[in-house]
CSV table of N, CA and C in Angstrom, one decimal:
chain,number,residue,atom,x,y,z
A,1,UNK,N,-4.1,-12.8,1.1
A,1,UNK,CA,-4.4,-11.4,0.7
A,1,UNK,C,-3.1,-10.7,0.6
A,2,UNK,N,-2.9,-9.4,-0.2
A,2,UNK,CA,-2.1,-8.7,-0.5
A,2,UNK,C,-1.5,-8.2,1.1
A,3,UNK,N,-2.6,-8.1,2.1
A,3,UNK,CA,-2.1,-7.5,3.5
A,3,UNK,C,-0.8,-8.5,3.6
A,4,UNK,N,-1.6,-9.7,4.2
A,4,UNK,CA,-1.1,-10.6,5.0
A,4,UNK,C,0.7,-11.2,4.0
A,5,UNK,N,0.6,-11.0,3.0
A,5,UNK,CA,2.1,-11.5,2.0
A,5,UNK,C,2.9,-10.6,2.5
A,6,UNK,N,2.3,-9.0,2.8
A,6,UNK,CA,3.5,-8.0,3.1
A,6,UNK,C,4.2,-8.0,4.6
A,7,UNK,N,3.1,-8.8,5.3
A,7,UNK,CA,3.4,-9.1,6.5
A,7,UNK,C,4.4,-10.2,6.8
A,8,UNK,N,3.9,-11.4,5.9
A,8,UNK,CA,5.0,-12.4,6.1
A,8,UNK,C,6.2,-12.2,5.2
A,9,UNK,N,6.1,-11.4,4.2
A,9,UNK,CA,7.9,-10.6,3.5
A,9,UNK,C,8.5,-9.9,4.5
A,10,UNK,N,8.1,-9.2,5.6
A,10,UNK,CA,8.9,-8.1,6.4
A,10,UNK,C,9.3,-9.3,7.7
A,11,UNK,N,8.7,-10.2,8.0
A,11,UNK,CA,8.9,-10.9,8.7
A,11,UNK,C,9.8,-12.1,9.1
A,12,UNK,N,10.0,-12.7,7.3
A,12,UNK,CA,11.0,-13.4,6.9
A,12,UNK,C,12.2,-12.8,6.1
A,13,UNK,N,12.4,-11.6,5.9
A,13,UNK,CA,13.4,-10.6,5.4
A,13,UNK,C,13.4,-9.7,6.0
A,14,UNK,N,13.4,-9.8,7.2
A,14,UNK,CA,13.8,-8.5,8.2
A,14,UNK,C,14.0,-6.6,7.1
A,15,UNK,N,13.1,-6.7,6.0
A,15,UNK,CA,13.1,-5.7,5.6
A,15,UNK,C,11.4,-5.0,5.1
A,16,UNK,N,11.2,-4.0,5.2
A,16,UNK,CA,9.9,-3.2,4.6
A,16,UNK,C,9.6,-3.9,3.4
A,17,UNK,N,8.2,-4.0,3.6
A,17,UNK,CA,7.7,-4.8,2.5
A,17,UNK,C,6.6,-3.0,2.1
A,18,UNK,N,6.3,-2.8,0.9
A,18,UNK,CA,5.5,-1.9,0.2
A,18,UNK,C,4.5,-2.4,-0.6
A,19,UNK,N,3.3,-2.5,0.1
A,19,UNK,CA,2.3,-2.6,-1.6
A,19,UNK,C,1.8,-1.5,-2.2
A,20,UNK,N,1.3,-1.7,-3.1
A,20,UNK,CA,0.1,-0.8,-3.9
A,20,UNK,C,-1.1,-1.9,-3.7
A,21,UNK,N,-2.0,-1.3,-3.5
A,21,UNK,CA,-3.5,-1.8,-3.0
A,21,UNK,C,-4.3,-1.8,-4.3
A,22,UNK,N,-5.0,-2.5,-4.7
A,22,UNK,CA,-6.2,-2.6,-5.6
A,22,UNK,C,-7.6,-2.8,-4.6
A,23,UNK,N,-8.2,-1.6,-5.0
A,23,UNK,CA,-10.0,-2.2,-4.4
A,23,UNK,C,-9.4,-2.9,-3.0
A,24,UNK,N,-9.1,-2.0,-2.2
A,24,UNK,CA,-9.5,-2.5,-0.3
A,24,UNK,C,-9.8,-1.6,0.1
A,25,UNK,N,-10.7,-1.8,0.6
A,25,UNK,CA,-11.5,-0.9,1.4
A,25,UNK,C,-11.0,-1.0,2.9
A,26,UNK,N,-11.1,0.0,3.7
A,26,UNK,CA,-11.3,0.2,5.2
A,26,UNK,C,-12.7,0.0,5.5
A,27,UNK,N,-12.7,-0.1,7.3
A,27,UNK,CA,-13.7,-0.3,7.4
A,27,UNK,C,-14.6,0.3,7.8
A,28,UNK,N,-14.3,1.7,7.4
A,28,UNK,CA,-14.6,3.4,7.1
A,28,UNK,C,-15.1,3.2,6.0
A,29,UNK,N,-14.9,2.5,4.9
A,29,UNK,CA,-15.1,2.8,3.5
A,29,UNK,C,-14.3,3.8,2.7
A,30,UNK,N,-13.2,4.1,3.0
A,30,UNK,CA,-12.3,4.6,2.5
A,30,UNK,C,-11.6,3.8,1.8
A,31,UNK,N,-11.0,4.4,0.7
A,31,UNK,CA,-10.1,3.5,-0.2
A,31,UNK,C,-8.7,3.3,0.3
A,32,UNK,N,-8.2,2.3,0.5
A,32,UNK,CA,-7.0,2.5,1.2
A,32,UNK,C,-5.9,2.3,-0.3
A,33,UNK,N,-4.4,3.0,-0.8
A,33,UNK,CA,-4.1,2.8,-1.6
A,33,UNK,C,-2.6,2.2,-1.5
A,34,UNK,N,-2.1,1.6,0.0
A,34,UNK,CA,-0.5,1.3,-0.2
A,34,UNK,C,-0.9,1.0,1.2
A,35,UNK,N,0.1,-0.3,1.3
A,35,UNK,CA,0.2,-0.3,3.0
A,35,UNK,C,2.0,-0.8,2.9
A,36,UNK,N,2.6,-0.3,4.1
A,36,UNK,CA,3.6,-0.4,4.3
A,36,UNK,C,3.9,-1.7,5.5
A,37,UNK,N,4.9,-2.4,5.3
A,37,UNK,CA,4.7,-3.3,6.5
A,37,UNK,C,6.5,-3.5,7.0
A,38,UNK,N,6.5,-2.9,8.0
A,38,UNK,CA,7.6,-2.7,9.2
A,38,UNK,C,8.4,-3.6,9.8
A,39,UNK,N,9.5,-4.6,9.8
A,39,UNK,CA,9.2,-5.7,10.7
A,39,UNK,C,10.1,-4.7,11.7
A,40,UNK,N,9.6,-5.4,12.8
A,40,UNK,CA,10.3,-5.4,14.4
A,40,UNK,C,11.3,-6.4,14.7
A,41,UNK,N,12.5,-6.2,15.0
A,41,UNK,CA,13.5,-7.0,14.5
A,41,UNK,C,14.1,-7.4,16.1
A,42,UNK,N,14.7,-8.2,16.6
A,42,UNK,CA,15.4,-8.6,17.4
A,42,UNK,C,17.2,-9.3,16.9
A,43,UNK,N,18.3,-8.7,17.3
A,43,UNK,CA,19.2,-8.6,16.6
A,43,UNK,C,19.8,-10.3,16.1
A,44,UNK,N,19.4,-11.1,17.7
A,44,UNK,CA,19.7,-12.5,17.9
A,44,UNK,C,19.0,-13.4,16.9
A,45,UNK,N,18.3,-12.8,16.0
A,45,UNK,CA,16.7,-13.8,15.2
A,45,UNK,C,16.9,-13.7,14.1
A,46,UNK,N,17.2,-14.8,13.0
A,46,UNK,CA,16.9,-14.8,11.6
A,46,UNK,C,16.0,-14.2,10.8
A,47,UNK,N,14.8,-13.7,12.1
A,47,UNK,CA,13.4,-13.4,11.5
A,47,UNK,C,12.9,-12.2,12.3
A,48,UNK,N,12.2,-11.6,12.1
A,48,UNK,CA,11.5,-10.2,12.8
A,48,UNK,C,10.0,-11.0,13.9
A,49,UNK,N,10.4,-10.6,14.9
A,49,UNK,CA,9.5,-10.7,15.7
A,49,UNK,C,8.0,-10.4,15.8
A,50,UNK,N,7.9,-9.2,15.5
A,50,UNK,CA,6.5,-8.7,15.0
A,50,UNK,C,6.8,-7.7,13.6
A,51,UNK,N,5.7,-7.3,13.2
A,51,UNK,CA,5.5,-6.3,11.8
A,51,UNK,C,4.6,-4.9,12.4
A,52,UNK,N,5.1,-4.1,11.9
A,52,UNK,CA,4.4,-2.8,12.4
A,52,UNK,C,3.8,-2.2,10.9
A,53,UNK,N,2.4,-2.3,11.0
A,53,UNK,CA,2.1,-2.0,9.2
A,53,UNK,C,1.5,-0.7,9.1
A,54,UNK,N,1.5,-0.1,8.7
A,54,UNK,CA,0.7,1.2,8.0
A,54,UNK,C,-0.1,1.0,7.0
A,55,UNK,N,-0.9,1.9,6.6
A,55,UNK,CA,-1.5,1.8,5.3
A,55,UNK,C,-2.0,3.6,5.5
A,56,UNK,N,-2.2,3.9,3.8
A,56,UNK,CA,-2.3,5.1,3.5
A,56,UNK,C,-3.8,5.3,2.5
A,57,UNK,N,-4.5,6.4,2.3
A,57,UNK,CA,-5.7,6.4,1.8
A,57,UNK,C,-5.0,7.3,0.5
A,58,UNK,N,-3.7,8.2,0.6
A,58,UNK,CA,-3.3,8.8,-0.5
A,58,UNK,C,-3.0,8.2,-1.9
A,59,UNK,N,-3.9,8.7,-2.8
A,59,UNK,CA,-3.3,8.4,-4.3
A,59,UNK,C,-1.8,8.3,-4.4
A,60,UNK,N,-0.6,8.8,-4.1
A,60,UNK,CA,0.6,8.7,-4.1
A,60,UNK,C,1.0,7.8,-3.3
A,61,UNK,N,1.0,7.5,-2.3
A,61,UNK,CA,1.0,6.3,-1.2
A,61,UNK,C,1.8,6.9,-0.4
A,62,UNK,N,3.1,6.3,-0.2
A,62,UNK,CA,4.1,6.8,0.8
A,62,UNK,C,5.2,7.5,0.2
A,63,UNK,N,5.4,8.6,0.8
A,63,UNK,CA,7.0,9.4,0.2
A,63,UNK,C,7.8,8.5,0.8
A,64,UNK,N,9.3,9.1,0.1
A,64,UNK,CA,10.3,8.1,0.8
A,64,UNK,C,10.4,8.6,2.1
A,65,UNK,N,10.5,10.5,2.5
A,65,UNK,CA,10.6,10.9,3.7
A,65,UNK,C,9.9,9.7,5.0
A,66,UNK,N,8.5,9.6,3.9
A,66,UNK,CA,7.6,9.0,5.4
A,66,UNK,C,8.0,7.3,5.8
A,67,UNK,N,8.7,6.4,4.1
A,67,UNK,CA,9.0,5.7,4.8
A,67,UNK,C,10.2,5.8,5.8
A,68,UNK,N,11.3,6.7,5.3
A,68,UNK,CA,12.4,6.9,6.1
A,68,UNK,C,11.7,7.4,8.0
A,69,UNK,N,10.8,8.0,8.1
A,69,UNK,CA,10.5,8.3,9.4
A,69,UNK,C,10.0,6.7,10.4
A,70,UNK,N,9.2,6.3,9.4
A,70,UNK,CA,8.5,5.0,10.0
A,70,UNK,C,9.4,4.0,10.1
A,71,UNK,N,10.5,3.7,9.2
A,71,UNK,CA,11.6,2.8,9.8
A,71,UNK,C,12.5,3.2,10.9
A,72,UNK,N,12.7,4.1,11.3
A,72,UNK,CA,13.3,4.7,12.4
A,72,UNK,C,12.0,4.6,13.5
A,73,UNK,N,11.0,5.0,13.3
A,73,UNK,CA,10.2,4.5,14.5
A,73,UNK,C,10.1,2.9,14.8
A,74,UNK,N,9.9,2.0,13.5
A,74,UNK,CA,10.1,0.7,13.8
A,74,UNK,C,11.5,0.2,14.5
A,75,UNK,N,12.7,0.7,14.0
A,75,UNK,CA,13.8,0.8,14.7
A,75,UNK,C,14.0,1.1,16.1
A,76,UNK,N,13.1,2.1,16.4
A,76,UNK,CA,12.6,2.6,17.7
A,76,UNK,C,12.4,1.4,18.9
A,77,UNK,N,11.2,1.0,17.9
A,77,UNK,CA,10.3,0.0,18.8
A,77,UNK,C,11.0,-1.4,19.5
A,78,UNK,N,12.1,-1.7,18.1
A,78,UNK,CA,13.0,-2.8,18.0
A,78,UNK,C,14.1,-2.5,19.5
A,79,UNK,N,14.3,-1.6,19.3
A,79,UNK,CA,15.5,-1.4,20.6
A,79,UNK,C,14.4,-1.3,21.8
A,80,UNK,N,13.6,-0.6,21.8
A,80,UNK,CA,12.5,-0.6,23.4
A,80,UNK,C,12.1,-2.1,24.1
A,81,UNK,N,11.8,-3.1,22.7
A,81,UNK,CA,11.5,-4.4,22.7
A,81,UNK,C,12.7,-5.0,23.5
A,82,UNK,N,14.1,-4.9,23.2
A,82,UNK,CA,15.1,-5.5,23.0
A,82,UNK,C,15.7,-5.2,24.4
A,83,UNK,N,15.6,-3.6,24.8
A,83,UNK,CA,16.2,-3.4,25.6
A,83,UNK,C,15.4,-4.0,26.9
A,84,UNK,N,13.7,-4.2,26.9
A,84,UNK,CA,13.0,-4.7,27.9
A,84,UNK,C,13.3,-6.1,27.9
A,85,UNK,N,13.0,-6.9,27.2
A,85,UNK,CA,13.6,-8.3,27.1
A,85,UNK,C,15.1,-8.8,27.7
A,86,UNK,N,15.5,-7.9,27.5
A,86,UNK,CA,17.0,-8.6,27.8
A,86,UNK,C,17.1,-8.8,29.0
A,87,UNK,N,18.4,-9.8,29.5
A,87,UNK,CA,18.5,-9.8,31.3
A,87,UNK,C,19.3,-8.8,31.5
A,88,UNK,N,19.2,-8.5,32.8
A,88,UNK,CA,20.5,-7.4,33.1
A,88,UNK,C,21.6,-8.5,33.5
């Protein structure tokens, strides 16, 4: 599925994957129209550790503003991850 490809792009390119959605529905029944997918990155790793995804119900999908906020929150997460993991 279009989810799951954006998930494994942000995963194996440590960068934001963006779709545009055709026909998916929530399970609200809302039209969902873009999902953004975030990876969680660990600095030591070729690859992102987890994905933080979004998705949006707006006709326009994501501004750049919002993805610029959500990468810094993913950024966020990456250091909280990293800093708990580590040994002292």
């Amino acid at each position: 599925s279009t989810l799951s490809r954006s998930t494994v792009e942000a995963i194996s390119t440590r960068r934001p994957a963006i779709n545009n959605l055709q026909r998916h529905t929530a399970n609200d029944g809302r039209h969902l129209t873009a999902s953004l997918s975030l990876p969680i990155a660990a600095d030591d790793r070729q690859y992102a550790v987890d994905v933080l995804t979004v998705w949006t119900i707006r006709s326009e999908g994501f501004t750049p503003e919002e993805i610029a906020r959500l990468e810094a929150l993913a950024n966020s997460i990456s250091l909280a991850i990293l800093t708990d993991i580590k040994p002292d």
